[in-house]
Coordinates of N, CA and C in Angstrom, one line a residue:
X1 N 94.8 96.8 78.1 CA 94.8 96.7 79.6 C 96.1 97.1 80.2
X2 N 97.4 96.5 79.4 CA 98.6 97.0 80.1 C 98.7 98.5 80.4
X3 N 97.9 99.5 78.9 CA 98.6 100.9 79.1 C 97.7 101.3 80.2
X4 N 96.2 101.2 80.4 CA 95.6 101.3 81.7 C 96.4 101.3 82.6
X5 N 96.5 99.9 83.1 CA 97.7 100.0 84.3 C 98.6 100.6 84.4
X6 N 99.3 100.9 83.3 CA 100.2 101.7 83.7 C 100.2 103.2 83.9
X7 N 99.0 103.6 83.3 CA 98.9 105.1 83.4 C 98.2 105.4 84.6
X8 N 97.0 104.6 85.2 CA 96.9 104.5 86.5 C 97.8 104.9 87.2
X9 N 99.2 103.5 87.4 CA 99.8 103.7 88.3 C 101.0 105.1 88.2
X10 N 100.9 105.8 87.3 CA 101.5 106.8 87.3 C 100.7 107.9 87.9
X11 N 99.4 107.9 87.3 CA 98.1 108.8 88.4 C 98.1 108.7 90.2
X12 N 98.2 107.4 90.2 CA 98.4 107.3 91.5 C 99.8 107.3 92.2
X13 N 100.6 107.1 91.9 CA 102.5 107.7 92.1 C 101.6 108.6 92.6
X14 N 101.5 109.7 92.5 CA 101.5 110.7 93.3 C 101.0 111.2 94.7
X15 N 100.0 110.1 94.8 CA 99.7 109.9 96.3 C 101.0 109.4 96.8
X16 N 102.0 108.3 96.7 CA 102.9 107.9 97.7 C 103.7 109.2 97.6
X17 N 103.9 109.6 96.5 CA 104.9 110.9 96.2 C 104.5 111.8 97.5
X18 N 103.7 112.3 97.4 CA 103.1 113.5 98.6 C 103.2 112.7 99.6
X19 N 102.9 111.7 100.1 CA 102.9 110.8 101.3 C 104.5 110.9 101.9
X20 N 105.3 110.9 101.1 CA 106.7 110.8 101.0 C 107.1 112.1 101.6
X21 N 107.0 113.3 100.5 CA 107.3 114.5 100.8 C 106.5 115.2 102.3
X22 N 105.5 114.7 102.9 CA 105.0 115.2 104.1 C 105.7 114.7 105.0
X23 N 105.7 113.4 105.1 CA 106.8 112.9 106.3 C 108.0 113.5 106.1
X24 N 109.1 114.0 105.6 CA 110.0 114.0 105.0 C 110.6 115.1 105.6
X25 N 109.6 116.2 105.8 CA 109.7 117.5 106.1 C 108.7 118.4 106.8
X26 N 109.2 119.2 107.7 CA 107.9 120.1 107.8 C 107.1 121.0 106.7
X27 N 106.1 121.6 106.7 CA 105.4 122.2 105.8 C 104.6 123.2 106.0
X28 N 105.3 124.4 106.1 CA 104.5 125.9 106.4 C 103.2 125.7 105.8
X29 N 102.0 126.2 106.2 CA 100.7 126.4 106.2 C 100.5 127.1 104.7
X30 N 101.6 128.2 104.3 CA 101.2 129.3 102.8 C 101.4 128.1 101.8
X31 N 102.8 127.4 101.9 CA 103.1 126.7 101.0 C 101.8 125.5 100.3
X32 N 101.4 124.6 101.7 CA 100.0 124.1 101.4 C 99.2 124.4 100.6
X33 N 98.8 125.5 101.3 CA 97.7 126.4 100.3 C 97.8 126.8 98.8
X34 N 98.6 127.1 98.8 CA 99.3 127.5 96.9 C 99.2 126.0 96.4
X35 N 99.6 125.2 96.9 CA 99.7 123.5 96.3 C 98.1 123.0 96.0
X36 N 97.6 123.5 97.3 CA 96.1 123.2 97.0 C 95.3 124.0 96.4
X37 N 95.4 124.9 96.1 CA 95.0 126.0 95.1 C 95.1 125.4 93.7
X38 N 96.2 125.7 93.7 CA 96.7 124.9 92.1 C 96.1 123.8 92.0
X39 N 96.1 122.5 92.8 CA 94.9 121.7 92.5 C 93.8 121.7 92.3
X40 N 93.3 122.5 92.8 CA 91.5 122.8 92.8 C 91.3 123.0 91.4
X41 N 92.5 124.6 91.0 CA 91.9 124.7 89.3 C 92.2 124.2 88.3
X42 N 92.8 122.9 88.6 CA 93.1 121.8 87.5 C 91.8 120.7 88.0
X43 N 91.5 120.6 88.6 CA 90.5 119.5 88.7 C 89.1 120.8 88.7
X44 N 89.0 121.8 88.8 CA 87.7 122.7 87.9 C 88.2 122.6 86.9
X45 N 88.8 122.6 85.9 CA 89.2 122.0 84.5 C 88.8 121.0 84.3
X46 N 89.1 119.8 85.3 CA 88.6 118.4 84.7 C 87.1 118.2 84.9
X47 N 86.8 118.8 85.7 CA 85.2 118.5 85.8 C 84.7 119.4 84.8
X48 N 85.2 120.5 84.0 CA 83.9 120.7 83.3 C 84.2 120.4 82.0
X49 N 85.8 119.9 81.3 CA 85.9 119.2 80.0 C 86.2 118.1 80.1
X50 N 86.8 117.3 80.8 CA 86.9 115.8 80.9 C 86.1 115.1 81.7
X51 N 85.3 115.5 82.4 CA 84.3 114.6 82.8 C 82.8 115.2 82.7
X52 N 82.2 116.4 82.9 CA 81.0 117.0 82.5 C 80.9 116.7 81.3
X53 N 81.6 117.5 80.1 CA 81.3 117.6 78.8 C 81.8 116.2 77.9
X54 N 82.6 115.5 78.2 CA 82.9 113.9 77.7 C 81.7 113.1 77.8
X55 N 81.4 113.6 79.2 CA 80.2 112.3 79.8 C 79.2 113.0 79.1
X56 N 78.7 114.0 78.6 CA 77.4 114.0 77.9 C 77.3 113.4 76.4
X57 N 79.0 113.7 76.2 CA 79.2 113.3 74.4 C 78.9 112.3 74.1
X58 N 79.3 111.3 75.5 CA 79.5 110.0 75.2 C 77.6 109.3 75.5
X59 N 77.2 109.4 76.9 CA 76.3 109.1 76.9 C 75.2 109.8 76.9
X60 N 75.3 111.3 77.2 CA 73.9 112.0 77.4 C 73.6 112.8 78.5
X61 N 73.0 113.7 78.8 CA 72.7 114.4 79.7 C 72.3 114.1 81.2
X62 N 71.4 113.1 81.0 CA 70.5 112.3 82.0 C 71.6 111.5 82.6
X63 N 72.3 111.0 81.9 CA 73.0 109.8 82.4 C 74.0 110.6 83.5
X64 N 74.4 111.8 83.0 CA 75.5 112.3 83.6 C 75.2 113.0 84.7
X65 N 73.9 113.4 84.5 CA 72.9 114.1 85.8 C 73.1 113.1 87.2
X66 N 72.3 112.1 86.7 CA 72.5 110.9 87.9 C 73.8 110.7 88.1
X67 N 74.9 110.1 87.6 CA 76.0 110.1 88.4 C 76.3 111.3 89.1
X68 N 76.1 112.5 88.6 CA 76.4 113.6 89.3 C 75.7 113.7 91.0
X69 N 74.7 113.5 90.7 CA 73.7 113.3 91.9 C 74.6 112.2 92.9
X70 N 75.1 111.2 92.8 CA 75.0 110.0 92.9 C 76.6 110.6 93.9
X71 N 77.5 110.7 93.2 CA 78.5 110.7 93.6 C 78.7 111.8 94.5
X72 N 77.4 112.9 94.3 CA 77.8 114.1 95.4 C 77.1 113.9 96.8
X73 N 76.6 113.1 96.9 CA 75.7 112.4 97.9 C 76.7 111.4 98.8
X74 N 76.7 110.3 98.0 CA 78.3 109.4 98.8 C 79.0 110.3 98.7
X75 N 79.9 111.0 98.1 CA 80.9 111.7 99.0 C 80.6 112.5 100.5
X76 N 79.4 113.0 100.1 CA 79.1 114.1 101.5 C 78.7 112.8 102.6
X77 N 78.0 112.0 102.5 CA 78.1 111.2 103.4 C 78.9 110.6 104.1
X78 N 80.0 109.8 103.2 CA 81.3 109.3 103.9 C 82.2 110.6 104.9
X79 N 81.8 111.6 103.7 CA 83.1 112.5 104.5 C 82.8 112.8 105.5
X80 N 81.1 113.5 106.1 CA 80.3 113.8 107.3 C 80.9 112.2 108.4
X81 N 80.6 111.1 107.8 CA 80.8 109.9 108.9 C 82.0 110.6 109.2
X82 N 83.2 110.1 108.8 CA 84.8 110.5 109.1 C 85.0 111.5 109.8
X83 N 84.0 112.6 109.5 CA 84.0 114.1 110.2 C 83.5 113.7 111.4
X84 N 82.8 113.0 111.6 CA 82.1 112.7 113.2 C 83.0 111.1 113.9
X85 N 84.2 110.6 113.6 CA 84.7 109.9 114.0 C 86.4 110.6 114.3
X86 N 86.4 111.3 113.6 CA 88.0 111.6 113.5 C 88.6 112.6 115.0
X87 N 87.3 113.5 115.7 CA 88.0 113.7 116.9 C 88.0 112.5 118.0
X88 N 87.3 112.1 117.6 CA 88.0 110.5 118.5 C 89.2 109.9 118.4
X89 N 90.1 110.1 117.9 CA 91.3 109.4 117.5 C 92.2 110.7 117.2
X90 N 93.8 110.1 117.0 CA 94.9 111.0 116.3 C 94.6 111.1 114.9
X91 N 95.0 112.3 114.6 CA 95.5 112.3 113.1 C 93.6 112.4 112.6
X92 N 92.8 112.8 112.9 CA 91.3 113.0 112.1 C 91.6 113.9 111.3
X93 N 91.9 114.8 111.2 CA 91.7 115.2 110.0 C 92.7 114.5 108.5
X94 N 94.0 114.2 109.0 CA 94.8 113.3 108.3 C 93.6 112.2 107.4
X95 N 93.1 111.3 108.3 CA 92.1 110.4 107.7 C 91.2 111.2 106.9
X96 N 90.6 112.2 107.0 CA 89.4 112.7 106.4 C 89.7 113.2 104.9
X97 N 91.2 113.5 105.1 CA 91.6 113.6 103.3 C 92.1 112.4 102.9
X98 N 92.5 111.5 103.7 CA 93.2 109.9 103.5 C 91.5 109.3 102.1
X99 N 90.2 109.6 103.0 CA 89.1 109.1 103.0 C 88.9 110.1 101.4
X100 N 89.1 111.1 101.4 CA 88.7 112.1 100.2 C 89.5 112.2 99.0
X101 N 90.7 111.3 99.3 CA 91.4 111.1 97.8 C 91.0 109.7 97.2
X102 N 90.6 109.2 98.2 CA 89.7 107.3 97.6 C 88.9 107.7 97.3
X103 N 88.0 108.4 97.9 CA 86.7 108.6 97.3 C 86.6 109.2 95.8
X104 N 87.2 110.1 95.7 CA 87.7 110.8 94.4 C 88.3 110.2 93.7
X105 N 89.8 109.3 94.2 CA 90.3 109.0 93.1 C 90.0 108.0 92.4
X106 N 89.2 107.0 93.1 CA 88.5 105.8 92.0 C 87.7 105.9 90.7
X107 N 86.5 107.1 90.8 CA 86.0 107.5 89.6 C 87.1 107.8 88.8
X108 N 87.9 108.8 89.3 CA 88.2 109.8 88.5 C 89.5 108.8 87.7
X109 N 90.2 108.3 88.4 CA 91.1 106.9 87.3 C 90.4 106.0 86.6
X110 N 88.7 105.6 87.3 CA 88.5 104.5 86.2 C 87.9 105.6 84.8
X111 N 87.7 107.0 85.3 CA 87.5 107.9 83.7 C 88.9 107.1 82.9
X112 N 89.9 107.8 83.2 CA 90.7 107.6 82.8 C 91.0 106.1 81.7
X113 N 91.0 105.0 82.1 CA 90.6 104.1 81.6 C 89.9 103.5 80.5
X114 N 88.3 104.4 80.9 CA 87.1 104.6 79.7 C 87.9 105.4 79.0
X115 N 88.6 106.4 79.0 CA 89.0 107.1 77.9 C 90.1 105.8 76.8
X116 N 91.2 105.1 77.3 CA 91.9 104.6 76.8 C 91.0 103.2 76.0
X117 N 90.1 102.8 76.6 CA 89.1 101.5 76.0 C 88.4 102.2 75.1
X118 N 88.5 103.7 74.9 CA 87.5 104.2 73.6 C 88.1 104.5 72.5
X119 N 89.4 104.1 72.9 CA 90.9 104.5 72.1 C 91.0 106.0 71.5
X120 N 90.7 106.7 72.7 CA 90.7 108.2 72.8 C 92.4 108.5 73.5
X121 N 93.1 107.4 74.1 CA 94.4 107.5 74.6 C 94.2 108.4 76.1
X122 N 95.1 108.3 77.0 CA 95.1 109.2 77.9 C 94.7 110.7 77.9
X123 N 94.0 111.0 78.7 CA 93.8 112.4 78.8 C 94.9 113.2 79.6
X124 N 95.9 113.8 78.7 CA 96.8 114.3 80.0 C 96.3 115.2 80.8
X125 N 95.1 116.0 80.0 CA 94.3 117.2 81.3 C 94.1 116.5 82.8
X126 N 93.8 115.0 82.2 CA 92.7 114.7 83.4 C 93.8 114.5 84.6
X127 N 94.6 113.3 83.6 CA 96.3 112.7 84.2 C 97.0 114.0 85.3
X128 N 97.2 115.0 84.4 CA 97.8 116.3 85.4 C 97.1 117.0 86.4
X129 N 95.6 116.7 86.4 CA 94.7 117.4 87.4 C 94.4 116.1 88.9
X130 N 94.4 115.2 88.6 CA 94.7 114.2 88.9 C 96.3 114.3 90.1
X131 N 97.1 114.3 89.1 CA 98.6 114.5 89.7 C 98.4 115.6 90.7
X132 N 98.4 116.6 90.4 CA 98.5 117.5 90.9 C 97.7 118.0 92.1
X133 N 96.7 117.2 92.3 CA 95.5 117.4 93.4 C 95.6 116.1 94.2
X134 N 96.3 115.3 93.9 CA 96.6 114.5 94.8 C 97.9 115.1 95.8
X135 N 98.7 115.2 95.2 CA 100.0 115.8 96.4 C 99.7 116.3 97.3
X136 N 98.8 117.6 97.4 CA 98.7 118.4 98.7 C 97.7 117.5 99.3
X137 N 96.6 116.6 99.0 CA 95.9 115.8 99.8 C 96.8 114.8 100.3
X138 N 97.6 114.3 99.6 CA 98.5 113.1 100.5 C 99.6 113.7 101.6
X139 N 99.9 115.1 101.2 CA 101.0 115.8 101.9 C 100.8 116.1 103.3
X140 N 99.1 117.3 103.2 CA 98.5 117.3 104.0 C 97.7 116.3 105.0
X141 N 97.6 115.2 104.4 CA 97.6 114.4 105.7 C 98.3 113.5 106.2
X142 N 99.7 113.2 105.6 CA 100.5 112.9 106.2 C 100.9 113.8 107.3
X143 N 101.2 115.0 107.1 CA 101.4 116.1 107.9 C 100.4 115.6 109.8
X144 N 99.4 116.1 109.4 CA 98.2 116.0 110.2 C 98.3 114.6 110.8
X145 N 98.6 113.4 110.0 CA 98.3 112.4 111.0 C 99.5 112.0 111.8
X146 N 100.9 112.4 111.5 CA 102.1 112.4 112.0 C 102.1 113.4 113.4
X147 N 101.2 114.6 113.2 CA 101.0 115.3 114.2 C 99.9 114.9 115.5
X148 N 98.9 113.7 115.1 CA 98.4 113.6 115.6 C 98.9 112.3 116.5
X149 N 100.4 112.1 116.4 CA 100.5 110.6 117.0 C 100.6 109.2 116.5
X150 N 100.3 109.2 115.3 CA 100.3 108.1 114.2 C 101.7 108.0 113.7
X151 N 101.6 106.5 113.8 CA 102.9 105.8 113.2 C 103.4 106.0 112.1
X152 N 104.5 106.5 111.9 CA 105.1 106.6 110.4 C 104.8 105.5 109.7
X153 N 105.1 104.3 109.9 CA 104.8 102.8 109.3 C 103.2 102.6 109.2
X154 N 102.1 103.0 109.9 CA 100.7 103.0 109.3 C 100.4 104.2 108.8
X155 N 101.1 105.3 108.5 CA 100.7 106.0 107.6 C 101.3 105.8 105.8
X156 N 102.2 105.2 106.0 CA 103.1 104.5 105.0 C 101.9 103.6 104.0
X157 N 101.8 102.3 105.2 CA 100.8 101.6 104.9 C 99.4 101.8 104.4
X158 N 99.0 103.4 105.0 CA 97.6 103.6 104.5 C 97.5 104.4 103.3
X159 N 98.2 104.6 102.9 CA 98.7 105.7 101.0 C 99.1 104.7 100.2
X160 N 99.8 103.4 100.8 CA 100.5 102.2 100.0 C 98.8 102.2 99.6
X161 N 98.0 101.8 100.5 CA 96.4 100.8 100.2 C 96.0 101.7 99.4
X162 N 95.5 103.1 99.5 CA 95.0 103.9 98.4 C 95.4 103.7 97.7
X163 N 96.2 104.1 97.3 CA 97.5 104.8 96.0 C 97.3 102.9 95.0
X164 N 97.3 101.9 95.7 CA 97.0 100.2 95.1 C 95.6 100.8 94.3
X165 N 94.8 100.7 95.6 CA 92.9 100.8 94.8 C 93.1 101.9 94.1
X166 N 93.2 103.2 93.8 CA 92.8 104.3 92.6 C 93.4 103.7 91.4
X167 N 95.3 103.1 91.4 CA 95.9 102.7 90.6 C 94.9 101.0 89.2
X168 N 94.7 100.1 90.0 CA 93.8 99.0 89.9 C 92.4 100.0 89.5
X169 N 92.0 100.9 89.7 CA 90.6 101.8 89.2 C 90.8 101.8 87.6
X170 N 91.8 102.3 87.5 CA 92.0 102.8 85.8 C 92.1 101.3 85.2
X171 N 92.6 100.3 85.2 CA 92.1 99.0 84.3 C 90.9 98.5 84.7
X172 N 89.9 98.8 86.1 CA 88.4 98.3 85.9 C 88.1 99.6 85.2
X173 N 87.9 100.5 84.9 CA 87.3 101.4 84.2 C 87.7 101.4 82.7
X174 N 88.6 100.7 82.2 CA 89.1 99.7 80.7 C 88.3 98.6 80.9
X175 N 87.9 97.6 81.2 CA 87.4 96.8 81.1 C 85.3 96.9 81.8
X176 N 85.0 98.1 82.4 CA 83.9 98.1 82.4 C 83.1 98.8 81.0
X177 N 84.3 99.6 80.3 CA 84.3 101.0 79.0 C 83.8 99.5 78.1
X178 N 84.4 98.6 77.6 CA 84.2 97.1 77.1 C 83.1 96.7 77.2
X179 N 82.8 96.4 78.4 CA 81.5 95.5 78.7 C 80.0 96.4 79.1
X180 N 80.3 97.6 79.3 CA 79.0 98.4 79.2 C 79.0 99.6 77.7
X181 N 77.6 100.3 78.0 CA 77.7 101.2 76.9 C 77.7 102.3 77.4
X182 N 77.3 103.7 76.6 CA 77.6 105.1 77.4 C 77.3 105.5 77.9
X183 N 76.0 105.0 78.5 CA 75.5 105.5 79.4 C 75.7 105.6 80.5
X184 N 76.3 103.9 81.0 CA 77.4 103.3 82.6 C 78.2 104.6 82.1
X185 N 79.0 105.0 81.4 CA 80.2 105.7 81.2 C 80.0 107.3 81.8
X186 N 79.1 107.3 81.1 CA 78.5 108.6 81.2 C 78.1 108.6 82.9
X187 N 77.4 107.8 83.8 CA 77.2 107.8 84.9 C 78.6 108.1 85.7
X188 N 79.3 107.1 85.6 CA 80.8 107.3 86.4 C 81.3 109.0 85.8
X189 N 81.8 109.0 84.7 CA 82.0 110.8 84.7 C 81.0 111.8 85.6
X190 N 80.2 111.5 85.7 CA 78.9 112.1 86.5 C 79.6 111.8 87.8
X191 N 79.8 110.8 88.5 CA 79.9 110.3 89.8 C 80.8 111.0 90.0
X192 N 82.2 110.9 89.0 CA 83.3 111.5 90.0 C 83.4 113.2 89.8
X193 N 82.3 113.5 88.7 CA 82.2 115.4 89.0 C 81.3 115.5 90.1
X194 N 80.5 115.2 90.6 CA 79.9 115.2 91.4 C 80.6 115.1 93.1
X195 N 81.3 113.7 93.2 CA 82.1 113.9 94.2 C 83.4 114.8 94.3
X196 N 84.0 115.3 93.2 CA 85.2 116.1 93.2 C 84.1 117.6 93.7
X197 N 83.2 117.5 93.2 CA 82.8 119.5 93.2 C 82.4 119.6 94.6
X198 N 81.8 118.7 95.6 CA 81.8 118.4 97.0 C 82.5 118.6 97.7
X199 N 83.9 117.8 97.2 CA 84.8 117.6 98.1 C 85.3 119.3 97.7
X200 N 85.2 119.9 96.7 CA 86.1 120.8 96.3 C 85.9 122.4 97.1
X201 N 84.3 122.5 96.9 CA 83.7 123.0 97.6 C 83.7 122.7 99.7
X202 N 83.6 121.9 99.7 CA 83.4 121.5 101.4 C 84.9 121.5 102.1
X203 N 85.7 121.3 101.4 CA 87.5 121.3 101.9 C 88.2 121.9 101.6
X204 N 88.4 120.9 100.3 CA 90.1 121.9 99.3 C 89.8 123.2 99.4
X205 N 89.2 123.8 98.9 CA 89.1 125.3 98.3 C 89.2 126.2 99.7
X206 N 88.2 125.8 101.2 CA 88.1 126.4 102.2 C 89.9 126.2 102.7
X207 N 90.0 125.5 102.4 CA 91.7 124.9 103.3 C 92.6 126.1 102.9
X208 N 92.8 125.7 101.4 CA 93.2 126.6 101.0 C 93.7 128.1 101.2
X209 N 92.2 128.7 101.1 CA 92.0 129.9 101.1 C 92.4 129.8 102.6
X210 N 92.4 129.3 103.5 CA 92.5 129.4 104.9 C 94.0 129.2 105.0
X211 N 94.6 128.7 104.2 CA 96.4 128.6 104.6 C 97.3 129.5 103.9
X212 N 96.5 130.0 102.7 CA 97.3 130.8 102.0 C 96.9 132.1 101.6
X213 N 95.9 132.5 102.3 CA 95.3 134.1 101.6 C 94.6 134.3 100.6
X214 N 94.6 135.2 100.2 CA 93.9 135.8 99.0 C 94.6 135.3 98.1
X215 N 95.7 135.0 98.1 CA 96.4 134.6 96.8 C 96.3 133.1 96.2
X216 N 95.3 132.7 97.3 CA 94.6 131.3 96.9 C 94.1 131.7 95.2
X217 N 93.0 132.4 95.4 CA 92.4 132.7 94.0 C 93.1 132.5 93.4
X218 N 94.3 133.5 92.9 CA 95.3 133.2 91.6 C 95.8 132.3 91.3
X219 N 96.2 131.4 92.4 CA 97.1 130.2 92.1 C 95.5 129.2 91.5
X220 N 94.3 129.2 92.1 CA 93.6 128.1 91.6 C 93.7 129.2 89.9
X221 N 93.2 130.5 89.8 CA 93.1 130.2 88.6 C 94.2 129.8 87.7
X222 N 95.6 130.0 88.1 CA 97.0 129.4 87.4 C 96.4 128.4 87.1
X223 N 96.1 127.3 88.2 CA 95.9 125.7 87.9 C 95.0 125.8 86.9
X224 N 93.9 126.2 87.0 CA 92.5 126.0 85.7 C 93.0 126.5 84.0
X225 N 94.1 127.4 84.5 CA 94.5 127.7 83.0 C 95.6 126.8 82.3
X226 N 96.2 126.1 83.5 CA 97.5 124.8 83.0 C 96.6 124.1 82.5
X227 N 95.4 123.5 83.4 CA 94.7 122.0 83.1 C 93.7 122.4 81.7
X228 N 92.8 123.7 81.7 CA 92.2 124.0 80.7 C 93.3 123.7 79.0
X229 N 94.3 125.0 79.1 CA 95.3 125.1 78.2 C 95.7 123.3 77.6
X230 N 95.8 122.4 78.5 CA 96.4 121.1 78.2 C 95.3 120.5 77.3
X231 N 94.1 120.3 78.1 CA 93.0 120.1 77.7 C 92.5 120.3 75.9
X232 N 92.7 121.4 75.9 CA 92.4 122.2 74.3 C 94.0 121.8 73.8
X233 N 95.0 121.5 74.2 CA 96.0 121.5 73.7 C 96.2 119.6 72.9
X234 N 95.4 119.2 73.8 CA 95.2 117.5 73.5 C 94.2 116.6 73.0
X235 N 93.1 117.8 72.8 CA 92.0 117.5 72.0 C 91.4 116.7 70.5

């Protein structure tokens, strides 16, 4: 339970990290994009060896279908709500990635977790794709919601509360790996490929490409070849 938590909270470091670094400084639009690039092809790494292909090993096809279903559904829903609340207020798009790294990061830490309760130990693929795809989501909406009018001190406060829940994700995902079998397991890897390939598809990747050019492609494939490379490197 301790090493859970603590690898959690190094997964989630990275949200206040980016939270930090957005306020901190301005942030040209290319630079963004390259950051989010490189996340995207580390988390298409995680979804198709650490959570697609684990979650069938462990529980099965079916199992992983439905979470997949499951989690691409809630994510498109919450994010659409947010989408239709956020020009009402400052800082909406800020919130709508605030909303898309919770959503994401809870499965994707309590994987993490199930991996350590099967005494498979940390996945650093997952850990680094994870890291890495969090920064430009915490960056970029610190950015955005600072521009929109929002308080430094409630933007502070609203990446403290994430960055708590995803961290706290990785020891319930140790102790649910315990008390269910692989199939639950197999569901949640389903849930959070499912919501990552949504969000990945519907945002990151468009943002991206939209801040950084064509040179989006290469940097996501850099990322897919760091996270893949680790992946096979840790197997």
């Amino acid at each position: 339970m301790g090493a859970a938590f603590g690898w959690g909270a190094v997964a989630a470091s990275s949200l206040v990290l980016g939270m930090v670094l957005g306020l901190a400084r301005p942030w040209p639009n290319r630079l963004i994009g390259l950051v989010l690039s490189l996340g995207a092809g580390a988390l298409i790494s995680a979804v198709s060896f650490e959570l697609f292909e684990e979650g069938v090993q462990v529980g099965g096809a079916t199992a992983v279908g439905i979470g997949l279903a499951a989690g691409a559904i809630v994510y498109l829903v919450l994010a659409r709500a947010v989408e239709h609340m956020g020009p009402g207020g400052g800082g909406g798009g800020g919130t709508a990635l605030a909303l898309g790294a919770f959503l994401d990061g809870i499965p994707e830490q309590a994987v993490l977790g199930i991996g350590i309760a099967g005494g498979e130990g940390v996945s650093v693929a997952l850990l680094v794709a994870i890291f890495v795809s969090n920064l430009p989501e915490a960056i970029g909406s610190a950015v955005d919601m600072r521009a929109g009018g929002i308080a430094v001190r409630q933007i502070r406060l609203l990446w403290l509360g994430v960055a708590a829940v995803c961290a706290l994700s990785t020891p319930l995902g140790y102790e649910l790996a315990r008390a269910t079998g692989g199939h639950f397991q197999a569901a949640i890897n389903g849930f959070a490929a499912g919501a990552l390939l949504v969000m990945l598809v519907d945002s990151m990747i468009p943002e991206a490409s939209e801040k950084s050019g064509r040179v989006a492609g290469l940097a996501t494939v850099l990322g897919f070849a760091v996270a893949a490379g680790l992946s096979t490197a840790t197997a």
